[in-house]
Coordinates of C-alpha atoms in Angstrom, one line a residue:
Chain X
M457 CA 88.8 130.3 120.0
L458 CA 87.7 127.9 117.2
F459 CA 84.4 128.7 115.3
N460 CA 83.6 131.1 118.2
I461 CA 84.0 128.3 120.7
D462 CA 86.0 129.0 123.8
L463 CA 87.9 125.6 124.0
L464 CA 88.9 126.0 127.7
A465 CA 85.4 126.8 128.8
T466 CA 84.0 124.0 126.7
A467 CA 86.5 121.5 128.2
I468 CA 85.5 122.6 131.7
A469 CA 81.8 122.4 130.9
L470 CA 82.4 118.9 129.4
L471 CA 84.2 117.7 132.5
T472 CA 81.4 119.1 134.8
F473 CA 78.7 117.5 132.7
F474 CA 80.6 114.2 132.7
G475 CA 80.9 114.3 136.5
I476 CA 77.2 114.9 136.9
S477 CA 76.3 112.2 134.4
A478 CA 78.7 109.8 136.1
L479 CA 76.9 110.3 139.4
M480 CA 73.6 109.6 137.7
A481 CA 74.9 106.6 135.8
L482 CA 76.6 105.1 138.9
S483 CA 73.3 105.4 140.8
L484 CA 71.2 103.7 138.1
N485 CA 73.9 101.0 137.6
L486 CA 73.8 100.2 141.3
E487 CA 70.0 100.0 141.3
Y488 CA 69.4 98.2 138.0
G489 CA 72.8 96.9 136.8
I490 CA 73.8 95.3 140.1
A491 CA 70.6 94.9 142.1
G492 CA 68.1 94.4 139.2
I493 CA 65.7 97.2 140.3
P494 CA 64.3 98.8 137.1
N495 CA 64.1 102.4 138.2
F496 CA 62.2 104.2 135.5
G497 CA 61.7 107.2 137.8
Q498 CA 65.4 108.1 138.2
A499 CA 64.6 111.7 137.1
L500 CA 62.5 112.1 140.3
F501 CA 65.5 111.4 142.5
V502 CA 67.7 113.8 140.6
S503 CA 65.0 116.5 140.8
L504 CA 64.9 116.2 144.6
G505 CA 68.5 117.6 144.6
A506 CA 67.3 120.5 142.5
Y507 CA 64.2 121.2 144.7
T508 CA 66.4 121.0 147.8
A509 CA 68.8 123.5 146.3
G510 CA 65.7 125.7 145.4
W511 CA 64.7 125.6 149.1
T512 CA 68.2 126.1 150.7
Y513 CA 69.2 129.0 148.3
T514 CA 66.0 130.9 149.0
R515 CA 65.4 130.2 152.7
L516 CA 68.6 128.9 154.3
L517 CA 71.1 131.0 152.5
P518 CA 69.7 134.4 153.7
L519 CA 69.4 133.0 157.3
L520 CA 73.0 131.9 157.3
A521 CA 74.0 135.3 156.1
G522 CA 72.0 136.9 159.0
N523 CA 69.1 138.2 156.8
A524 CA 65.4 137.4 156.7
A525 CA 64.3 135.2 153.8
I526 CA 62.4 137.0 151.1
P527 CA 59.7 135.1 149.2
P528 CA 61.5 134.0 146.0
C529 CA 58.5 134.3 143.6
G530 CA 55.9 136.9 142.7
S531 CA 56.4 140.6 143.5
T532 CA 59.5 140.0 145.6
L533 CA 61.3 137.9 142.9
G534 CA 63.8 140.5 141.9
Q535 CA 64.6 141.5 145.5
A536 CA 65.1 137.8 146.5
L537 CA 67.3 137.2 143.5
Q538 CA 69.5 140.2 144.2
L539 CA 69.9 139.1 147.9
R540 CA 71.1 135.6 146.8
S541 CA 73.5 137.1 144.3
V542 CA 75.0 139.5 146.8
I543 CA 75.5 136.8 149.4
M544 CA 77.1 134.4 147.0
K545 CA 79.4 137.1 145.7
T546 CA 80.4 138.7 149.0
L547 CA 80.2 136.0 151.6
P548 CA 82.2 132.9 150.4
V549 CA 82.0 131.0 153.7
V550 CA 78.3 131.4 153.8
G551 CA 77.9 130.3 150.2
L552 CA 80.1 127.2 150.7
A553 CA 78.4 126.3 153.9
N554 CA 75.0 126.6 152.3
F555 CA 76.2 124.4 149.4
A556 CA 77.6 121.7 151.7
I557 CA 74.4 121.7 153.8
T558 CA 72.4 121.4 150.5
L559 CA 74.3 118.4 149.5
V560 CA 73.7 116.7 152.8
I561 CA 70.0 117.5 153.0
A562 CA 69.5 116.5 149.4
M563 CA 71.1 113.1 150.0
V564 CA 69.0 112.5 153.1
I565 CA 65.8 113.6 151.3
G566 CA 66.7 111.5 148.3
G567 CA 67.3 108.4 150.5
I568 CA 64.0 108.9 152.4
V569 CA 61.9 109.5 149.3
G570 CA 63.7 106.6 147.5
Y571 CA 62.6 104.3 150.3
L572 CA 59.1 105.7 150.6
A573 CA 58.4 105.9 146.9
S574 CA 59.4 102.3 146.4
Y575 CA 58.1 100.8 149.7
P576 CA 54.7 99.4 148.5
A577 CA 56.1 98.3 145.1
L578 CA 59.2 96.6 146.6
R579 CA 56.9 94.0 147.9
L580 CA 55.5 93.1 144.5
R581 CA 56.7 89.8 143.1
E582 CA 57.2 91.3 139.6
E583 CA 59.9 93.9 139.9
W584 CA 58.9 95.6 136.6
Y585 CA 55.7 96.9 138.4
L586 CA 58.1 98.8 140.6
G587 CA 59.7 100.4 137.5
L588 CA 56.2 101.5 136.3
V589 CA 55.3 102.8 139.8
L590 CA 58.5 104.9 139.8
L591 CA 57.9 106.1 136.3
V592 CA 54.4 107.4 137.2
G593 CA 55.6 108.7 140.6
S594 CA 58.3 110.7 138.9
E595 CA 55.8 112.5 136.6
I596 CA 53.3 113.0 139.4
V597 CA 55.9 114.7 141.7
R598 CA 57.1 116.8 138.8
I599 CA 53.6 118.0 138.0
I600 CA 52.9 118.8 141.6
V601 CA 56.0 120.9 142.0
R602 CA 55.2 122.6 138.7
G603 CA 51.9 123.7 140.2
Y604 CA 53.2 124.5 143.7
A605 CA 54.8 127.9 143.5
P606 CA 56.6 128.3 146.8
L607 CA 59.3 125.7 146.1
I608 CA 60.9 126.8 142.8
C609 CA 58.3 129.3 141.6
G610 CA 56.2 126.6 139.9
N611 CA 56.1 126.7 136.1
N612 CA 58.4 129.7 136.0
G613 CA 61.3 128.0 137.6
L614 CA 63.9 129.6 139.9
S615 CA 67.1 131.3 138.8
G616 CA 70.1 132.6 140.7
I617 CA 71.2 129.3 142.1
A618 CA 74.9 130.1 141.9
Q619 CA 77.7 127.7 142.2
P620 CA 79.7 127.8 145.4
F621 CA 82.8 129.4 143.9
H622 CA 80.8 132.3 142.4
W623 CA 82.6 134.7 144.8
I624 CA 85.8 134.2 142.8
G625 CA 85.9 137.1 140.3
N626 CA 87.4 135.0 137.5
S627 CA 84.6 132.9 136.0
T628 CA 86.9 130.4 134.3
L629 CA 88.7 129.7 137.6
S630 CA 85.4 129.3 139.5
S631 CA 84.0 127.0 136.9
L632 CA 87.2 124.9 137.0
L633 CA 87.1 124.6 140.7
F634 CA 83.4 123.5 140.5
A635 CA 84.4 121.0 137.8
V636 CA 87.1 119.6 140.1
L637 CA 84.6 119.4 143.0
V638 CA 82.0 117.5 140.8
L639 CA 84.7 115.1 139.5
T640 CA 85.9 114.5 143.0
M641 CA 82.4 113.6 144.2
A642 CA 82.0 111.4 141.1
G643 CA 85.3 109.7 141.9
L644 CA 84.3 109.1 145.5
A645 CA 80.9 107.7 144.4
Y646 CA 82.7 105.4 142.0
L647 CA 85.0 104.1 144.7
Y648 CA 82.1 103.6 147.1
C649 CA 80.1 101.7 144.5
E650 CA 83.1 99.6 143.5
R651 CA 83.8 98.6 147.1
L652 CA 80.2 97.8 147.6
V653 CA 80.0 95.6 144.5
R654 CA 83.2 93.7 145.5
S655 CA 81.9 92.9 148.9
P656 CA 79.5 90.1 150.1
Y657 CA 76.8 92.8 149.8
G658 CA 77.5 93.1 146.1
R659 CA 77.3 89.3 145.9
L660 CA 73.9 89.4 147.6
L661 CA 72.6 92.1 145.3
K662 CA 73.7 90.1 142.2
A663 CA 72.0 87.0 143.6
M664 CA 68.8 89.0 144.2
R665 CA 69.0 90.3 140.7
E666 CA 69.4 86.9 139.2
N667 CA 66.7 85.1 141.2
D668 CA 65.0 86.9 144.1
Q669 CA 62.9 83.8 145.1
V670 CA 65.9 81.7 145.5
A671 CA 67.7 84.5 147.4
A672 CA 64.7 84.6 149.8
S673 CA 64.9 80.9 150.2
L674 CA 68.5 81.3 151.3
G675 CA 67.5 83.6 154.1
K676 CA 67.7 87.0 152.4
N677 CA 65.0 89.6 153.1
V678 CA 64.6 90.7 149.5
A679 CA 62.2 93.6 150.2
R680 CA 64.5 95.1 152.9
I681 CA 67.6 94.8 150.7
R682 CA 65.8 96.4 147.7
G683 CA 64.8 99.2 150.0
Q684 CA 68.4 99.7 151.1
V685 CA 69.6 99.9 147.5
M686 CA 66.9 102.5 146.7
V687 CA 68.1 104.6 149.6
I688 CA 71.7 104.5 148.5
G689 CA 71.0 104.9 144.8
S690 CA 68.5 107.7 145.3
A691 CA 70.9 109.6 147.7
I692 CA 73.6 109.5 144.9
A693 CA 71.0 110.6 142.3
A694 CA 69.9 113.6 144.6
L695 CA 73.5 114.5 145.0
A696 CA 73.8 114.6 141.2
G697 CA 70.7 116.7 141.1
V698 CA 72.3 119.4 143.3
F699 CA 75.3 119.6 141.0
F700 CA 73.0 119.6 138.0
V701 CA 70.9 122.6 139.1
V702 CA 73.8 124.6 140.5
N703 CA 75.7 124.0 137.3
S704 CA 72.9 125.5 135.2
G705 CA 72.0 128.1 137.8
Y706 CA 68.3 127.5 137.2
A707 CA 65.8 125.1 138.6
S708 CA 63.0 124.1 136.3
T709 CA 60.6 121.1 136.4
N710 CA 61.0 120.8 132.7
D711 CA 64.5 119.5 133.2
Y712 CA 63.3 116.4 135.0
V713 CA 61.1 114.8 132.4
V714 CA 61.2 111.1 131.4
A715 CA 63.9 112.0 128.8
L716 CA 66.4 112.5 131.6
T717 CA 65.7 109.0 132.9
L718 CA 66.2 107.8 129.3
D719 CA 69.6 109.5 129.1
M720 CA 70.7 107.6 132.2
W721 CA 69.5 104.3 130.9
V722 CA 71.3 104.8 127.6
M723 CA 74.5 105.6 129.6
V724 CA 74.3 102.4 131.6
V725 CA 73.2 100.1 128.8
L726 CA 75.9 101.5 126.5
G727 CA 78.7 101.3 129.1
G728 CA 77.8 97.8 130.4
L729 CA 75.1 96.9 132.9
G730 CA 76.6 95.8 136.2
N731 CA 80.0 97.4 135.6
N732 CA 80.8 100.6 137.4
R733 CA 83.6 101.4 134.9
G734 CA 81.0 100.8 132.1
A735 CA 78.7 103.3 133.8
L736 CA 81.6 105.9 133.7
L737 CA 82.4 105.1 130.1
G738 CA 78.7 105.4 129.1
A739 CA 78.4 108.7 131.0
L740 CA 81.5 110.0 129.1
L741 CA 80.3 108.9 125.7
I742 CA 76.8 110.2 126.2
T743 CA 78.1 113.5 127.6
L744 CA 80.3 114.0 124.5
L745 CA 77.4 113.2 122.2
D746 CA 75.1 115.4 124.1
R747 CA 77.5 118.4 124.1
A748 CA 78.4 117.8 120.4
T749 CA 74.8 118.0 119.3
A750 CA 74.2 121.0 121.5
I751 CA 77.3 122.8 120.1
T752 CA 76.3 121.9 116.6
A753 CA 72.8 123.2 117.1
I754 CA 74.3 126.5 118.3
Q755 CA 76.6 126.7 115.3
L756 CA 73.8 125.9 112.9
N757 CA 71.7 128.6 114.4
T758 CA 74.6 131.1 114.2
L759 CA 74.9 130.2 110.5
G760 CA 71.2 130.9 110.1
V761 CA 70.0 127.3 109.6
N762 CA 66.4 127.2 110.6
W763 CA 66.4 123.7 111.9
E764 CA 66.4 122.5 115.5
F765 CA 69.4 120.1 115.6
N766 CA 69.1 119.6 119.4
Y767 CA 66.4 117.0 118.9
V768 CA 68.8 114.9 116.9
R769 CA 70.3 113.7 120.2
Y770 CA 67.0 111.9 121.0
I771 CA 67.1 110.1 117.7
L772 CA 70.8 109.1 118.3
F773 CA 70.1 107.9 121.9
G774 CA 67.2 105.8 120.7
I775 CA 69.3 104.2 117.9
I776 CA 72.2 103.6 120.4
L777 CA 69.8 101.9 122.8
L778 CA 68.2 99.7 120.2
L779 CA 71.6 98.7 118.6
M780 CA 73.2 97.9 121.9
L781 CA 70.2 95.8 123.1
R782 CA 70.1 94.0 119.8
Y783 CA 73.8 93.4 119.1
R784 CA 75.7 93.9 122.4
P785 CA 73.4 93.7 125.4
Q786 CA 76.3 93.3 127.8
G787 CA 77.5 96.8 126.8
L788 CA 80.9 98.0 125.8
L789 CA 82.5 96.9 129.1
P790 CA 80.7 93.7 130.2
E791 CA 80.3 92.9 133.9
P792 CA 83.3 91.0 135.3
T793 CA 82.4 87.5 136.5
Q794 CA 84.5 87.4 139.7
T795 CA 82.6 89.7 142.0
T796 CA 84.0 89.4 145.5
Q797 CA 87.3 89.0 147.3
A798 CA 86.4 85.4 148.4
H799 CA 88.8 83.9 145.8
E800 CA 91.7 86.0 146.9
A801 CA 90.9 85.3 150.5
L802 CA 90.9 81.5 149.8
Q803 CA 94.2 81.7 148.0
A804 CA 95.7 83.7 150.8
S805 CA 94.6 81.2 153.4
S806 CA 96.0 78.3 151.4
Q807 CA 99.5 79.9 151.2
Chain T
M261 CA 61.3 67.9 164.4
L262 CA 58.9 68.9 161.5
E263 CA 55.2 68.4 161.9
L264 CA 52.5 69.2 159.4
Q265 CA 48.9 69.3 160.8
N266 CA 46.2 69.2 158.2
V267 CA 48.0 71.5 155.8
S268 CA 46.1 72.5 152.6
K269 CA 46.5 74.8 149.7
S270 CA 43.8 75.8 147.2
F271 CA 44.2 77.7 143.8
D272 CA 40.7 78.8 142.9
N273 CA 38.7 75.6 142.8
L274 CA 41.8 73.3 142.7
R275 CA 43.0 71.8 146.0
A276 CA 46.6 71.2 145.3
V277 CA 47.3 70.1 148.8
D278 CA 44.4 68.6 150.8
G279 CA 44.7 68.2 154.5
V280 CA 48.2 66.7 154.7
S281 CA 49.6 65.7 158.0
L282 CA 53.1 64.3 158.4
T283 CA 56.0 64.1 160.8
V284 CA 59.7 64.2 160.1
P285 CA 61.6 63.0 163.2
R286 CA 65.1 64.4 164.0
G287 CA 68.0 62.6 162.3
Q288 CA 65.9 60.7 159.8
I289 CA 65.6 60.6 156.0
I290 CA 61.9 60.8 155.0
G291 CA 60.9 60.3 151.4
L292 CA 57.9 62.0 149.8
I293 CA 56.7 60.3 146.6
G294 CA 53.8 60.4 144.3
P295 CA 52.9 60.7 140.6
N296 CA 53.5 64.1 138.8
G297 CA 50.9 66.7 139.9
S298 CA 50.2 65.0 143.2
G299 CA 51.2 68.2 145.2
K300 CA 54.6 67.2 146.5
S301 CA 56.5 70.4 145.3
T302 CA 53.6 72.6 146.4
L303 CA 53.8 71.0 149.9
L304 CA 57.5 71.7 150.0
S305 CA 56.9 75.4 149.0
L306 CA 54.3 75.6 151.8
I307 CA 56.8 74.3 154.4
A308 CA 59.6 76.6 153.1
G309 CA 57.5 79.7 153.1
N310 CA 57.6 80.2 149.3
Q311 CA 53.8 79.9 149.4
Q312 CA 51.3 80.4 152.2
P313 CA 49.0 77.5 153.1
S314 CA 45.2 78.0 152.9
G315 CA 44.8 76.0 156.1
G316 CA 46.6 73.9 158.7
R317 CA 49.8 74.4 160.7
V318 CA 53.5 73.8 160.1
L319 CA 55.5 73.2 163.3
F320 CA 59.3 73.2 163.3
D321 CA 61.4 72.5 166.4
G322 CA 58.3 73.2 168.5
H323 CA 57.7 76.6 166.9
D324 CA 54.7 77.5 164.6
I325 CA 56.2 78.6 161.3
T326 CA 53.0 78.4 159.3
R327 CA 52.9 81.9 157.9
H328 CA 56.6 82.6 158.0
S329 CA 58.3 84.1 154.9
A330 CA 60.9 82.1 153.0
D331 CA 63.8 84.0 154.6
Q332 CA 62.4 83.5 158.1
V333 CA 62.0 79.7 157.5
F334 CA 65.6 79.5 156.3
N335 CA 66.9 81.4 159.3
A336 CA 65.0 78.9 161.5
G337 CA 67.2 76.2 160.1
L338 CA 65.0 74.8 157.4
V339 CA 66.7 74.9 154.0
R340 CA 65.2 73.9 150.7
S341 CA 66.4 73.0 147.2
F342 CA 64.3 73.3 144.0
Q343 CA 63.2 70.8 141.4
D344 CA 65.0 72.7 138.6
P345 CA 68.6 73.7 139.3
S346 CA 68.2 77.1 141.0
L347 CA 71.7 78.3 141.2
F348 CA 72.9 81.8 140.5
F349 CA 74.2 80.9 137.1
R350 CA 76.1 84.1 136.4
M351 CA 78.0 83.7 139.6
N352 CA 80.9 81.4 140.2
V353 CA 80.7 78.2 142.3
L354 CA 82.4 79.7 145.4
D355 CA 80.2 82.8 145.4
N356 CA 77.1 80.5 145.1
A357 CA 78.3 78.5 148.1
L358 CA 79.1 81.6 150.2
L359 CA 75.7 83.2 149.7
P360 CA 73.7 81.3 152.3
V361 CA 76.1 81.9 155.2
K362 CA 74.1 83.6 157.9
K363 CA 74.9 87.0 159.6
Q364 CA 77.7 88.0 157.3
R365 CA 79.2 91.3 158.3
G366 CA 80.0 92.1 154.7
E367 CA 76.3 91.8 153.8
Q368 CA 75.5 94.9 155.9
P369 CA 75.5 98.0 153.6
S370 CA 77.1 100.1 156.3
Q371 CA 80.1 97.6 156.6
A372 CA 80.4 96.4 153.1
P373 CA 82.5 99.3 151.7
L374 CA 84.9 98.9 154.7
H375 CA 86.6 95.7 153.5
R376 CA 88.9 95.6 156.6
T377 CA 85.8 94.9 158.8
W378 CA 84.8 91.7 157.1
R379 CA 87.9 90.4 155.3
A380 CA 88.9 87.9 158.0
E381 CA 85.3 86.6 158.3
E382 CA 85.1 86.2 154.5
Q383 CA 88.4 84.3 154.5
K384 CA 87.0 81.9 157.2
N385 CA 83.8 81.5 155.2
A386 CA 85.7 80.8 152.0
T387 CA 87.7 78.1 153.7
T388 CA 84.6 76.5 155.1
A389 CA 83.0 76.7 151.6
S390 CA 86.0 75.1 150.1
T391 CA 85.8 72.2 152.5
V392 CA 82.1 71.8 151.7
L393 CA 82.7 71.9 148.0
D394 CA 85.4 69.2 148.5
Q395 CA 82.7 67.1 150.2
V396 CA 80.4 67.4 147.2
R397 CA 83.3 66.7 144.7
L398 CA 83.5 70.3 143.3
Q399 CA 86.9 71.1 144.7
T400 CA 88.4 71.9 141.3
H401 CA 85.5 74.0 140.1
H402 CA 85.6 77.0 142.6
A403 CA 86.2 79.6 139.9
K404 CA 83.8 78.2 137.3
L405 CA 80.5 79.9 136.5
A406 CA 77.6 77.9 137.8
A407 CA 76.2 77.9 134.3
D408 CA 79.2 75.9 133.1
L409 CA 78.6 73.0 135.4
S410 CA 77.0 69.7 134.2
G411 CA 73.5 68.8 135.4
G412 CA 74.9 66.5 138.1
Q413 CA 77.4 69.1 139.3
M414 CA 74.7 71.6 139.6
K415 CA 72.7 69.3 141.9
L416 CA 75.8 68.7 144.0
L417 CA 76.4 72.5 144.2
E418 CA 72.8 73.0 145.4
L419 CA 73.4 70.4 148.1
G420 CA 76.7 72.0 149.1
R421 CA 75.1 75.5 149.1
S422 CA 72.3 74.2 151.3
L423 CA 74.9 72.9 153.8
M424 CA 76.5 76.4 154.0
G425 CA 73.3 77.7 155.5
A426 CA 73.9 75.7 158.7
P427 CA 70.6 73.7 158.3
K428 CA 68.9 71.5 160.8
L429 CA 66.5 70.1 158.2
L430 CA 66.9 69.9 154.4
L431 CA 64.0 69.8 152.0
L432 CA 65.3 68.4 148.8
D433 CA 63.2 68.5 145.7
E434 CA 64.4 65.7 143.3
P435 CA 68.1 65.9 144.2
T436 CA 69.0 63.5 141.4
A437 CA 66.8 64.8 138.6
G438 CA 68.8 64.9 135.3
V439 CA 71.8 63.1 136.9
A440 CA 73.5 60.0 135.6
P441 CA 72.5 56.8 137.7
A442 CA 76.0 56.4 139.2
L443 CA 76.2 60.0 140.3
A444 CA 72.6 59.8 141.6
Y445 CA 73.6 57.0 143.9
T446 CA 76.6 59.0 145.0
I447 CA 74.4 62.0 145.9
F448 CA 72.3 59.8 148.2
E449 CA 75.4 58.3 149.8
Q450 CA 76.4 61.8 150.5
I451 CA 73.0 62.5 152.1
E452 CA 73.3 59.4 154.2
H453 CA 76.8 60.5 155.3
L454 CA 75.6 63.9 156.3
R455 CA 72.8 62.4 158.3
R456 CA 75.2 60.1 160.1
T457 CA 78.0 62.6 160.7
Q458 CA 76.1 65.8 161.3
N459 CA 72.7 64.4 162.5
L460 CA 70.9 66.3 159.8
T461 CA 67.3 65.6 158.9
F462 CA 66.0 65.2 155.4
L463 CA 62.6 65.4 153.7
I464 CA 63.2 64.3 150.1
I465 CA 61.0 64.3 147.0
E466 CA 62.4 61.8 144.5
H467 CA 61.2 59.9 141.5
R468 CA 64.0 57.4 141.4
L469 CA 62.4 55.0 143.8
E470 CA 65.0 52.3 143.4
I471 CA 67.6 54.6 144.9
L472 CA 65.4 56.3 147.4
F473 CA 64.1 53.0 148.9
D474 CA 67.7 52.1 149.8
F475 CA 68.2 55.2 152.0
V476 CA 65.0 56.4 153.6
D477 CA 63.7 55.5 157.0
S478 CA 60.1 55.9 155.9
L479 CA 58.0 57.3 153.2
Y480 CA 54.8 59.3 152.6
V481 CA 52.9 58.8 149.3
M482 CA 50.8 61.6 147.9
H483 CA 48.1 61.5 145.2
L484 CA 45.8 64.3 144.2
G485 CA 47.0 66.5 147.1
K486 CA 46.4 63.9 149.8
V487 CA 48.6 61.5 151.7
I488 CA 47.4 58.0 150.6
A489 CA 50.0 55.9 152.3
Q490 CA 52.8 56.0 154.9
G491 CA 55.3 53.5 156.1
S492 CA 58.7 51.8 155.6
P493 CA 60.0 51.2 152.1
D494 CA 58.9 47.5 152.3
Q495 CA 55.4 48.5 153.5
I496 CA 55.0 51.1 150.7
A497 CA 56.3 48.6 148.1
D498 CA 53.6 46.1 149.2
D499 CA 50.8 48.7 149.6
Q500 CA 48.0 47.9 147.2
T501 CA 46.7 51.6 146.9
V502 CA 50.2 52.7 146.0
R503 CA 50.6 50.0 143.4
E504 CA 47.3 51.1 141.9
V505 CA 48.3 54.7 141.7
Y506 CA 51.8 54.0 140.3
F507 CA 51.2 51.0 138.1
G508 CA 47.4 50.7 137.7
E509 CA 47.6 47.2 139.2

């Protein structure tokens, strides 16, 4: 313990946050960094994972455990919360199965909504309109969910969304296992994105990013390809959303405001647009900065300083974004110029 | 092979293309000339699906392609180049050349992460691209960024890239713009060679009439959105209306 900080728990929390941020950053990097789709509504697709978890934990989980679902809000809130808690503590297989199903449903919903939300705007000639449509769409959905109680109890939010290793009595061990799971998924998402980028599909996305009109003149159906990218990127974002909400244990529409989208943009711009490793580096640095400001805020409060240090992070993120765009727009790790395996293939054939 | 019937395009009160009819027979090189602002590039965009005509019909290989999108027109075998170099400048020469290849397995999002499923096809395409780049004298520039090429090399890469799309007809918008005279002649020799060896058809907009007249089978002349003359290079050179438009004689 150092200044009342549990170093092991902090390290585990950092790794978990990093994994979740990495998933979000990889998703945005694929959409904007590689394919040039300015998704200013990324928080919406992350929130879909949270809303899905809100639904599965309150409806599906009791059913899987052989119980009837209890309305999660209003007068039965306490009863429903207790039922969730008991199932997650005593029926590990049910808890794990529910979590796995949540991930799959969230990715499917994320993909579908990603396509539907962007469908009209994808046909616009000016892709920045798409960014604005997504930004507005993100806020509209958030406000609707906030006013629609049955999903995550509206404005009150929904607690008791326990992580899948909750049944392990040792909280450090269960948190560590969850961190490993998050990092594994982030690692798989990285490998997937990297292989996508180094394929002819990656070449196609970069061409579309650079000049969509010329890409269309070379036989590429730009609207369809943008739709595909939104499906893939939104599915990854929704996956991140499930981990995000399960990690905090609480689903609230207040977590999916425009500031979350801004966080992801800072990660990608800082790390290097179009570079998956850059996205990981950006996610790591922003996670460290985010946690450092959060811990400092707690320490200052403990010392009796009556000043909300948490908001310093927004100032820092804004400064980072401005400085990077002004002095190093290519990011800390610039995009590599050789994008596909065509050169290696050519060399192999000439030998 | 390509037939335009009374094609027109209006922007508010301006008729950029006004009832143009022309025919491009298979295996021929047809020139399209006219002063700046006469509607030539707009006409090319209407044929290629980059813009939709206000009226008239575009027939290609017997099919009506009037309202087809740019990608559909390309996939029908009609490939265009642009007036300004329209390469993917942040990509290297080889990747630029590989992009137009049709039906690439690795361009399917379901197959792309599974490199084993498309590696052999990519190798075959890269070998073909290498041969095409050799033809357009870019054999030593595969790994260069397109942005690092000279103006003439950019035009050559555009030509090579068009060939990778397995075209039946090429619409070339000023293929020698910004190119040194000697290289400009070489580009047209290459075009002539492609016509002869691969039976390709060309519709070419070009301002360098002294070169164009040496290679085309016939010409259309446009002025203020209309075709004002048509004929062989000799006929066009002697046409009084054309001389008035070009030289004010």
